[in-house]
Amino acid sequence: MRRLGEHRGRAADHRGHRLAHREQGVRGERHDHGEQGLPAAVVGVGDVGVERLGLSDLPLGHGVARHAPCVARGRRAGAHPRRYRAPGSVVSVTTRTPRRRAPRRALAALALVGLLPALGLVACSSEDGGAQASTDTTSSADTGSPSASTSTSTSTSTSTSTATGDGPVYVAIGDSYTAAPLVPTTDLNDGCLQSDGNYPHLVAAALGASLTDVSCSGATTSSLVGVQTTMDGVAHPAQFDALTADTTLVTVSIGGNDQDLFSSMLGGCVQLATSGQGRTPCADATSEAEVEKTLATIRSHVRAALEGVADRSPDARVLAVGYPQIVPASGSCPRLLPVASGDLPFIRSVNRGLTDAVEEAAKRAGVEYVDVWAATAGHDICADDPWIQGQRTDTSAALSFHPFAAEQQAVADAVLAVLQG
């Protein structure tokens, strides 16, 4: 078994220079997302492109989701931590205190989210195009990663979900596919919708690790180096702030929200399915070259992020965690995934393209990769035993287009298999 905290051999006097270089790579330059990546015809569910699609009056598009109180990380001001002890483990996790009854405003927002066909991986992204760290930042160009901006919010959260244990010093970084919104038990007062049943908690319990889980629904690679602002105006520090020289294990699952990839794909394809533009309206709205350009940008962002982790925690074992199979290889389920049947191969190819981009980024960054795609085979939205929630209003087990508890257990098992391999 590879030693946790294997030394990467970087000299201390070189790390400062490399860190500055990675910061530049992750921050990138500011550009109009509408002019690069997926075309506006596909991006249409975001603020860029809805008018070009003729969907400016879209009632449940991604733009609406950006205004719901739905993305945060850490405890709210005044919240009190509780102690959570996973059954049969030695890990104790300090999490936010869940209220049994969430405010009506939060529940109403979740009801809306449960109906959102355009949600994709975003949960309720606070980022425009998956590239903003706050509302005053625009997306990056292909040559750089998302810009990290400062927030104009006057309310700031500085705490995160932490743990104590005798095992590895573990930091979990990621978006909603790590946070696992609405997987029991999720604190509805926490805008990140981070579940204490997500895979970082399961891994920490198995290892007896000291866990700091900063995963947050809506996070992009820009959220790793810059402030992420919640939909209720609360700003949270960069996820990288959780990394220290003492960190010995880091899992990173990020990239799905960059460039509005999955929110654009699912949301745009759902809307185009009713446009009367043939069997493949979503695939017809873009080109292979444009999709590859978007995926190449994400690959660059994720690689810079992974290298940034290594610079901040040089003794840590870093694992890049991929994304699951969301749509089926064949067949369809219009009630759960209401897209044009002819577009399913295109959507699956983008789903696989994101996974491949993360895997290639891991390879280029020199870190290990956790193959979630393989681990979730046969458990897509349309499967007999789905591990991904479809378009449903039932929010008791998972958010629409997000993982169930079974998927999180499978990811945890895959992470542990790599660690113990």
Short mmCIF file of C-alpha atoms in Angstrom, two decimals:
data_model
loop_
_atom_site.label_atom_id
_atom_site.label_comp_id
_atom_site.label_asym_id
_atom_site.label_seq_id
_atom_site.Cartn_x
_atom_site.Cartn_y
_atom_site.Cartn_z
CA MET A 1 0.00 0.00 0.00
CA ARG A 2 1.31 3.34 -0.98
CA ARG A 3 2.20 5.44 2.04
CA LEU A 4 -0.24 8.25 2.77
CA GLY A 5 1.69 11.47 2.64
CA GLU A 6 4.33 10.27 0.20
CA HIS A 7 6.82 13.06 -0.18
CA ARG A 8 6.82 14.71 -3.57
CA GLY A 9 10.37 15.95 -3.20
CA ARG A 10 9.67 19.58 -3.97
CA ALA A 11 12.18 21.91 -2.36
CA ALA A 12 10.63 24.61 -0.19
CA ASP A 13 12.36 27.41 -2.09
CA HIS A 14 10.72 26.26 -5.32
CA ARG A 15 7.21 25.90 -3.97
CA GLY A 16 6.55 29.62 -3.73
CA HIS A 17 7.32 30.12 -7.41
CA ARG A 18 5.26 27.09 -8.43
CA LEU A 19 2.38 28.22 -6.24
CA ALA A 20 2.29 31.61 -7.93
CA HIS A 21 2.35 29.88 -11.29
CA ARG A 22 -0.56 27.60 -10.37
CA GLU A 23 -2.55 30.55 -9.03
CA GLN A 24 -2.18 32.22 -12.39
CA GLY A 25 -3.30 29.06 -14.14
CA VAL A 26 -6.37 28.61 -11.97
CA ARG A 27 -7.39 32.26 -12.01
CA GLY A 28 -6.94 32.85 -15.74
CA GLU A 29 -8.32 35.84 -17.63
CA ARG A 30 -11.83 37.24 -17.84
CA HIS A 31 -13.78 36.78 -21.04
CA ASP A 32 -17.37 36.53 -22.22
CA HIS A 33 -18.45 32.91 -21.98
CA GLY A 34 -20.88 33.42 -24.82
CA GLU A 35 -17.99 33.69 -27.26
CA GLN A 36 -16.26 30.43 -26.35
CA GLY A 37 -16.91 26.89 -25.23
CA LEU A 38 -20.35 25.47 -25.93
CA PRO A 39 -22.31 27.80 -28.22
CA ALA A 40 -25.16 29.94 -26.95
CA ALA A 41 -27.67 27.58 -28.51
CA VAL A 42 -26.62 24.99 -25.97
CA VAL A 43 -25.64 27.39 -23.20
CA GLY A 44 -29.12 28.82 -23.52
CA VAL A 45 -30.21 28.07 -19.98
CA GLY A 46 -27.67 30.46 -18.51
CA ASP A 47 -27.76 34.24 -18.55
CA VAL A 48 -25.82 34.11 -21.82
CA GLY A 49 -27.82 32.84 -24.74
CA VAL A 50 -31.41 32.56 -23.51
CA GLU A 51 -32.57 35.26 -25.87
CA ARG A 52 -30.68 33.69 -28.77
CA LEU A 53 -32.58 30.48 -28.07
CA GLY A 54 -35.85 32.34 -27.80
CA LEU A 55 -36.08 31.27 -24.17
CA SER A 56 -35.82 34.63 -22.45
CA ASP A 57 -39.06 33.88 -20.60
CA LEU A 58 -37.80 30.47 -19.49
CA PRO A 59 -39.49 29.85 -16.10
CA LEU A 60 -37.13 27.25 -14.66
CA GLY A 61 -33.82 27.85 -16.40
CA HIS A 62 -30.36 27.90 -14.87
CA GLY A 63 -30.55 31.68 -14.52
CA VAL A 64 -33.41 31.26 -12.08
CA ALA A 65 -31.45 28.73 -10.06
CA ARG A 66 -28.68 31.26 -9.55
CA HIS A 67 -31.04 33.38 -7.47
CA ALA A 68 -32.24 30.61 -5.14
CA PRO A 69 -30.70 30.44 -1.65
CA CYS A 70 -28.80 27.29 -2.44
CA VAL A 71 -25.00 27.41 -2.34
CA ALA A 72 -22.72 27.87 0.64
CA ARG A 73 -19.93 26.17 2.51
CA GLY A 74 -19.38 25.82 6.24
CA ARG A 75 -21.51 26.91 9.14
CA ARG A 76 -23.63 30.00 9.10
CA ALA A 77 -22.75 32.70 11.60
CA GLY A 78 -24.20 31.73 14.95
CA ALA A 79 -24.61 28.03 14.11
CA HIS A 80 -23.30 25.59 16.67
CA PRO A 81 -21.40 22.44 15.76
CA ARG A 82 -22.52 19.02 16.79
CA ARG A 83 -20.41 15.92 17.11
CA TYR A 84 -21.06 13.15 14.65
CA ARG A 85 -19.56 9.71 15.13
CA ALA A 86 -19.88 7.24 12.30
CA PRO A 87 -21.11 3.87 13.59
CA GLY A 88 -18.27 1.44 14.14
CA SER A 89 -15.54 3.96 13.33
CA VAL A 90 -13.06 6.04 15.23
CA VAL A 91 -13.61 9.20 13.24
CA SER A 92 -15.54 12.02 14.85
CA VAL A 93 -16.83 14.73 12.59
CA THR A 94 -17.74 18.25 13.59
CA THR A 95 -20.59 19.25 11.32
CA ARG A 96 -23.18 21.96 11.26
CA THR A 97 -26.10 21.51 13.62
CA PRO A 98 -29.08 20.47 11.49
CA ARG A 99 -32.43 21.97 12.27
CA ARG A 100 -35.23 19.50 11.99
CA ARG A 101 -37.48 22.06 10.36
CA ALA A 102 -35.95 24.23 7.69
CA PRO A 103 -37.27 27.73 7.05
CA ARG A 104 -40.16 27.90 4.61
CA ARG A 105 -38.02 29.97 2.24
CA ALA A 106 -35.38 27.23 2.07
CA LEU A 107 -37.96 24.49 1.58
CA ALA A 108 -39.65 26.48 -1.16
CA ALA A 109 -36.33 26.91 -2.89
CA LEU A 110 -35.65 23.19 -2.67
CA ALA A 111 -39.05 22.44 -4.12
CA LEU A 112 -38.18 24.64 -7.06
CA VAL A 113 -34.80 22.97 -7.41
CA GLY A 114 -36.44 19.57 -7.42
CA LEU A 115 -38.38 20.63 -10.50
CA LEU A 116 -35.42 22.11 -12.31
CA PRO A 117 -34.75 20.18 -15.53
CA ALA A 118 -31.83 22.47 -16.24
CA LEU A 119 -29.95 21.77 -13.07
CA GLY A 120 -27.35 19.29 -14.24
CA LEU A 121 -24.42 19.05 -11.85
CA VAL A 122 -24.82 22.56 -10.57
CA ALA A 123 -27.30 22.02 -7.71
CA CYS A 124 -27.92 25.77 -7.62
CA SER A 125 -24.78 27.34 -8.93
CA SER A 126 -23.71 30.73 -7.69
CA GLU A 127 -21.39 30.94 -10.65
CA ASP A 128 -22.36 32.36 -14.01
CA GLY A 129 -21.40 29.77 -16.57
CA GLY A 130 -19.72 27.71 -13.89
CA ALA A 131 -16.80 30.08 -13.94
CA GLN A 132 -17.61 32.89 -11.55
CA ALA A 133 -16.67 32.98 -7.91
CA SER A 134 -19.15 35.76 -7.35
CA THR A 135 -21.69 37.71 -9.33
CA ASP A 136 -19.21 40.22 -10.74
CA THR A 137 -16.91 37.78 -12.54
CA THR A 138 -17.16 36.43 -16.07
CA SER A 139 -15.92 33.19 -17.50
CA SER A 140 -12.39 32.51 -18.57
CA ALA A 141 -10.98 31.92 -21.99
CA ASP A 142 -9.70 28.58 -23.19
CA THR A 143 -6.17 29.55 -22.20
CA GLY A 144 -6.94 30.00 -18.52
CA SER A 145 -9.01 28.73 -15.67
CA PRO A 146 -11.96 30.49 -14.06
CA SER A 147 -11.23 33.82 -12.47
CA ALA A 148 -11.39 34.00 -8.69
CA SER A 149 -13.03 37.22 -7.61
CA THR A 150 -13.77 38.78 -4.28
CA SER A 151 -17.32 38.90 -3.05
CA THR A 152 -19.35 42.01 -2.47
CA SER A 153 -21.30 40.24 0.27
CA THR A 154 -21.23 41.73 3.73
CA SER A 155 -21.89 38.34 5.34
CA THR A 156 -18.98 35.94 5.39
CA SER A 157 -18.61 32.40 6.65
CA THR A 158 -15.16 31.31 7.72
CA SER A 159 -15.82 27.86 9.16
CA THR A 160 -15.92 24.47 7.49
CA SER A 161 -16.92 20.92 8.33
CA THR A 162 -14.04 19.44 10.32
CA ALA A 163 -13.17 16.18 12.05
CA THR A 164 -10.75 14.61 14.47
CA GLY A 165 -9.23 11.16 14.19
CA ASP A 166 -5.99 9.25 14.53
CA GLY A 167 -5.70 8.44 10.82
CA PRO A 168 -4.84 10.59 7.80
CA VAL A 169 -5.37 14.35 7.80
CA TYR A 170 -7.97 14.38 5.04
CA VAL A 171 -9.34 17.34 3.06
CA ALA A 172 -12.26 16.78 0.65
CA ILE A 173 -12.62 19.29 -2.18
CA GLY A 174 -15.47 19.26 -4.65
CA ASP A 175 -18.85 20.29 -6.02
CA SER A 176 -22.35 18.90 -5.53
CA TYR A 177 -21.34 15.41 -6.63
CA THR A 178 -19.12 15.39 -3.55
CA ALA A 179 -21.47 17.34 -1.26
CA ALA A 180 -24.34 14.96 -2.20
CA PRO A 181 -27.28 17.34 -1.65
CA LEU A 182 -30.30 15.83 0.11
CA VAL A 183 -28.62 12.48 0.73
CA PRO A 184 -29.51 11.83 4.39
CA THR A 185 -28.63 13.62 6.50
CA THR A 186 -28.41 17.04 4.86
CA ASP A 187 -28.71 20.29 6.78
CA LEU A 188 -31.16 22.38 4.77
CA ASN A 189 -29.90 25.52 6.47
CA ASP A 190 -26.46 24.98 4.96
CA GLY A 191 -26.48 26.45 1.47
CA CYS A 192 -23.87 23.94 0.31
CA LEU A 193 -26.40 21.18 0.98
CA GLN A 194 -23.52 19.03 2.18
CA SER A 195 -24.58 15.62 3.47
CA ASP A 196 -22.91 13.80 6.33
CA GLY A 197 -23.57 10.66 4.28
CA ASN A 198 -21.39 11.79 1.38
CA TYR A 199 -18.36 9.85 0.24
CA PRO A 200 -15.77 11.96 2.12
CA HIS A 201 -17.51 11.14 5.40
CA LEU A 202 -17.68 7.46 4.47
CA VAL A 203 -14.00 7.39 3.53
CA ALA A 204 -13.04 9.23 6.71
CA ALA A 205 -15.02 6.77 8.81
CA ALA A 206 -13.28 3.81 7.17
CA LEU A 207 -9.82 5.32 7.64
CA GLY A 208 -10.33 6.93 11.04
CA ALA A 209 -9.28 10.15 9.38
CA SER A 210 -9.39 13.75 10.52
CA LEU A 211 -11.72 15.17 7.88
CA THR A 212 -12.17 18.72 6.65
CA ASP A 213 -14.94 18.61 4.05
CA VAL A 214 -15.21 21.86 2.10
CA SER A 215 -17.22 20.45 -0.81
CA CYS A 216 -20.01 22.74 -1.92
CA SER A 217 -22.85 22.51 -4.39
CA GLY A 218 -22.22 24.85 -7.28
CA ALA A 219 -18.45 24.94 -6.88
CA THR A 220 -16.20 25.39 -9.89
CA THR A 221 -12.43 25.37 -10.13
CA SER A 222 -12.55 29.10 -9.42
CA SER A 223 -14.14 28.29 -6.05
CA LEU A 224 -10.90 26.57 -5.06
CA VAL A 225 -8.85 29.76 -5.18
CA GLY A 226 -11.51 32.46 -4.74
CA VAL A 227 -14.57 33.32 -2.71
CA GLN A 228 -17.76 31.42 -3.48
CA THR A 229 -20.90 33.41 -2.74
CA THR A 230 -24.10 31.69 -1.71
CA MET A 231 -27.49 32.47 -3.14
CA ASP A 232 -28.45 34.07 0.17
CA GLY A 233 -25.47 36.43 -0.01
CA VAL A 234 -23.06 34.56 2.25
CA ALA A 235 -19.48 34.45 1.02
CA HIS A 236 -17.17 31.56 1.78
CA PRO A 237 -13.40 31.33 1.47
CA ALA A 238 -11.54 29.41 -1.19
CA GLN A 239 -11.64 25.65 -0.71
CA PHE A 240 -7.84 25.62 -0.96
CA ASP A 241 -7.74 27.50 2.35
CA ALA A 242 -8.38 24.14 4.03
CA LEU A 243 -5.08 22.74 2.73
CA THR A 244 -2.00 22.85 4.92
CA ALA A 245 1.48 21.39 4.96
CA ASP A 246 0.17 18.79 7.43
CA THR A 247 -2.52 17.49 5.06
CA THR A 248 -1.81 13.88 4.09
CA LEU A 249 -4.84 12.97 1.94
CA VAL A 250 -6.87 15.06 -0.51
CA THR A 251 -9.72 14.02 -2.79
CA VAL A 252 -10.74 16.42 -5.56
CA SER A 253 -13.90 16.13 -7.66
CA ILE A 254 -14.37 19.30 -9.69
CA GLY A 255 -14.96 20.51 -13.23
CA GLY A 256 -18.59 19.63 -13.96
CA ASN A 257 -19.77 23.18 -13.31
CA ASP A 258 -16.97 24.86 -15.25
CA GLN A 259 -18.07 26.40 -18.54
CA ASP A 260 -21.69 25.65 -17.53
CA LEU A 261 -21.04 22.22 -19.00
CA PHE A 262 -23.66 19.96 -17.49
CA SER A 263 -26.22 22.60 -16.59
CA SER A 264 -26.06 23.79 -20.18
CA MET A 265 -26.16 20.30 -21.59
CA LEU A 266 -29.06 18.96 -19.55
CA GLY A 267 -30.98 22.22 -19.31
CA GLY A 268 -30.48 23.19 -22.93
CA CYS A 269 -31.29 19.72 -24.17
CA VAL A 270 -34.44 19.50 -22.05
CA GLN A 271 -35.69 22.80 -23.45
CA LEU A 272 -34.75 21.98 -27.03
CA ALA A 273 -36.59 18.66 -26.76
CA THR A 274 -39.87 20.56 -26.98
CA SER A 275 -38.74 22.95 -29.69
CA GLY A 276 -39.93 20.84 -32.62
CA GLN A 277 -36.47 20.96 -34.20
CA GLY A 278 -36.16 17.26 -34.99
CA ARG A 279 -34.81 14.21 -33.17
CA THR A 280 -31.41 15.67 -32.28
CA PRO A 281 -31.96 19.38 -31.60
CA CYS A 282 -29.28 19.60 -28.91
CA ALA A 283 -26.59 17.81 -30.89
CA ASP A 284 -27.48 19.89 -33.94
CA ALA A 285 -26.96 23.11 -31.97
CA THR A 286 -23.24 22.58 -31.54
CA SER A 287 -20.29 20.83 -33.14
CA GLU A 288 -17.76 18.25 -32.07
CA ALA A 289 -15.02 20.87 -32.26
CA GLU A 290 -16.88 23.25 -29.94
CA VAL A 291 -17.55 20.52 -27.39
CA GLU A 292 -13.92 19.42 -27.47
CA LYS A 293 -12.82 23.02 -27.00
CA THR A 294 -14.95 23.26 -23.86
CA LEU A 295 -13.67 19.95 -22.52
CA ALA A 296 -10.07 20.96 -23.22
CA THR A 297 -10.61 24.11 -21.16
CA ILE A 298 -12.03 22.08 -18.29
CA ARG A 299 -9.12 19.66 -18.53
CA SER A 300 -6.71 22.59 -18.21
CA HIS A 301 -8.62 24.00 -15.24
CA VAL A 302 -8.68 20.69 -13.39
CA ARG A 303 -5.01 20.02 -14.04
CA ALA A 304 -4.09 23.44 -12.63
CA ALA A 305 -6.28 22.75 -9.61
CA LEU A 306 -4.67 19.37 -8.94
CA GLU A 307 -1.19 20.82 -9.23
CA GLY A 308 -2.27 23.63 -6.90
CA VAL A 309 -3.23 21.05 -4.29
CA ALA A 310 0.19 19.43 -4.53
CA ASP A 311 1.90 22.80 -4.12
CA ARG A 312 -0.04 23.62 -0.95
CA SER A 313 0.15 20.15 0.59
CA PRO A 314 3.35 18.62 -0.83
CA ASP A 315 3.25 15.56 1.44
CA ALA A 316 -0.37 14.70 0.65
CA ARG A 317 -1.59 11.82 -1.42
CA VAL A 318 -3.89 13.45 -3.96
CA LEU A 319 -6.75 11.60 -5.68
CA ALA A 320 -8.77 13.04 -8.55
CA VAL A 321 -12.28 11.61 -8.36
CA GLY A 322 -14.22 11.32 -11.62
CA TYR A 323 -17.93 11.61 -12.38
CA PRO A 324 -20.56 8.85 -12.64
CA GLN A 325 -22.54 7.56 -15.57
CA ILE A 326 -25.60 9.80 -15.61
CA VAL A 327 -27.37 8.82 -18.84
CA PRO A 328 -27.83 5.32 -20.30
CA ALA A 329 -25.76 3.80 -23.08
CA SER A 330 -29.02 2.80 -24.77
CA GLY A 331 -32.71 3.22 -24.17
CA SER A 332 -34.47 6.19 -22.62
CA CYS A 333 -36.72 7.21 -19.74
CA PRO A 334 -38.57 10.41 -20.76
CA ARG A 335 -40.28 10.81 -17.41
CA LEU A 336 -36.97 10.99 -15.55
CA LEU A 337 -34.76 12.36 -18.34
CA PRO A 338 -37.02 14.40 -20.67
CA VAL A 339 -34.67 14.99 -23.59
CA ALA A 340 -35.07 14.13 -27.25
CA SER A 341 -34.27 10.43 -27.64
CA GLY A 342 -31.91 11.19 -30.50
CA ASP A 343 -29.87 13.47 -28.24
CA LEU A 344 -29.08 10.79 -25.65
CA PRO A 345 -25.88 9.62 -27.41
CA PHE A 346 -24.69 13.24 -27.55
CA ILE A 347 -25.44 13.84 -23.87
CA ARG A 348 -23.70 10.62 -22.90
CA SER A 349 -20.67 11.58 -24.99
CA VAL A 350 -20.38 14.87 -23.10
CA ASN A 351 -20.85 13.01 -19.80
CA ARG A 352 -18.02 10.65 -20.79
CA GLY A 353 -15.98 13.54 -22.16
CA LEU A 354 -16.01 15.25 -18.77
CA THR A 355 -14.89 12.05 -17.07
CA ASP A 356 -12.08 11.61 -19.59
CA ALA A 357 -11.04 15.24 -19.10
CA VAL A 358 -10.68 14.73 -15.34
CA GLU A 359 -8.76 11.49 -15.86
CA GLU A 360 -6.37 13.11 -18.34
CA ALA A 361 -5.91 16.09 -16.02
CA ALA A 362 -4.97 13.70 -13.23
CA LYS A 363 -2.47 11.93 -15.47
CA ARG A 364 -0.84 15.19 -16.54
CA ALA A 365 -0.74 16.47 -12.96
CA GLY A 366 0.84 13.24 -11.76
CA VAL A 367 -1.90 12.30 -9.29
CA GLU A 368 -3.99 9.17 -8.88
CA TYR A 369 -7.40 8.84 -10.50
CA VAL A 370 -10.54 7.24 -9.06
CA ASP A 371 -12.65 5.77 -11.88
CA VAL A 372 -16.22 6.53 -10.82
CA TRP A 373 -17.45 5.94 -14.38
CA ALA A 374 -16.60 2.24 -14.12
CA ALA A 375 -17.87 2.01 -10.55
CA THR A 376 -21.32 3.29 -11.53
CA ALA A 377 -21.86 1.23 -14.69
CA GLY A 378 -25.45 0.05 -14.96
CA HIS A 379 -26.76 2.56 -12.44
CA ASP A 380 -27.59 5.62 -14.56
CA ILE A 381 -30.81 7.63 -14.26
CA CYS A 382 -32.75 5.17 -16.43
CA ALA A 383 -31.41 1.96 -14.87
CA ASP A 384 -33.53 -0.51 -12.91
CA ASP A 385 -31.35 0.31 -9.91
CA PRO A 386 -30.49 3.98 -10.46
CA TRP A 387 -27.84 5.68 -8.37
CA ILE A 388 -28.60 9.09 -9.89
CA GLN A 389 -31.87 10.89 -9.21
CA GLY A 390 -33.92 11.80 -12.26
CA GLN A 391 -36.22 14.76 -12.67
CA ARG A 392 -38.32 14.26 -9.55
CA THR A 393 -39.98 16.45 -6.97
CA ASP A 394 -39.25 14.02 -4.13
CA THR A 395 -36.38 15.58 -2.20
CA SER A 396 -36.18 12.97 0.55
CA ALA A 397 -33.26 11.01 -0.95
CA ALA A 398 -31.38 13.16 -3.46
CA LEU A 399 -31.59 16.33 -5.48
CA SER A 400 -32.68 16.02 -9.11
CA PHE A 401 -29.84 14.85 -11.38
CA HIS A 402 -27.65 14.16 -8.36
CA PRO A 403 -26.40 11.02 -6.62
CA PHE A 404 -28.28 8.81 -4.20
CA ALA A 405 -26.62 7.40 -1.09
CA ALA A 406 -25.81 4.17 -2.97
CA GLU A 407 -23.69 6.10 -5.45
CA GLN A 408 -21.81 7.83 -2.67
CA GLN A 409 -21.06 4.46 -1.07
CA ALA A 410 -19.78 3.18 -4.41
CA VAL A 411 -17.53 6.22 -4.79
CA ALA A 412 -16.22 5.74 -1.24
CA ASP A 413 -15.47 2.10 -2.02
CA ALA A 414 -13.63 3.13 -5.20
CA VAL A 415 -11.57 5.70 -3.30
CA LEU A 416 -10.66 3.15 -0.63
CA ALA A 417 -9.72 0.60 -3.29
CA VAL A 418 -7.23 3.05 -4.81
CA LEU A 419 -5.82 3.95 -1.39
CA GLN A 420 -5.38 0.31 -0.47
CA GLY A 421 -4.21 -0.85 -3.88
#
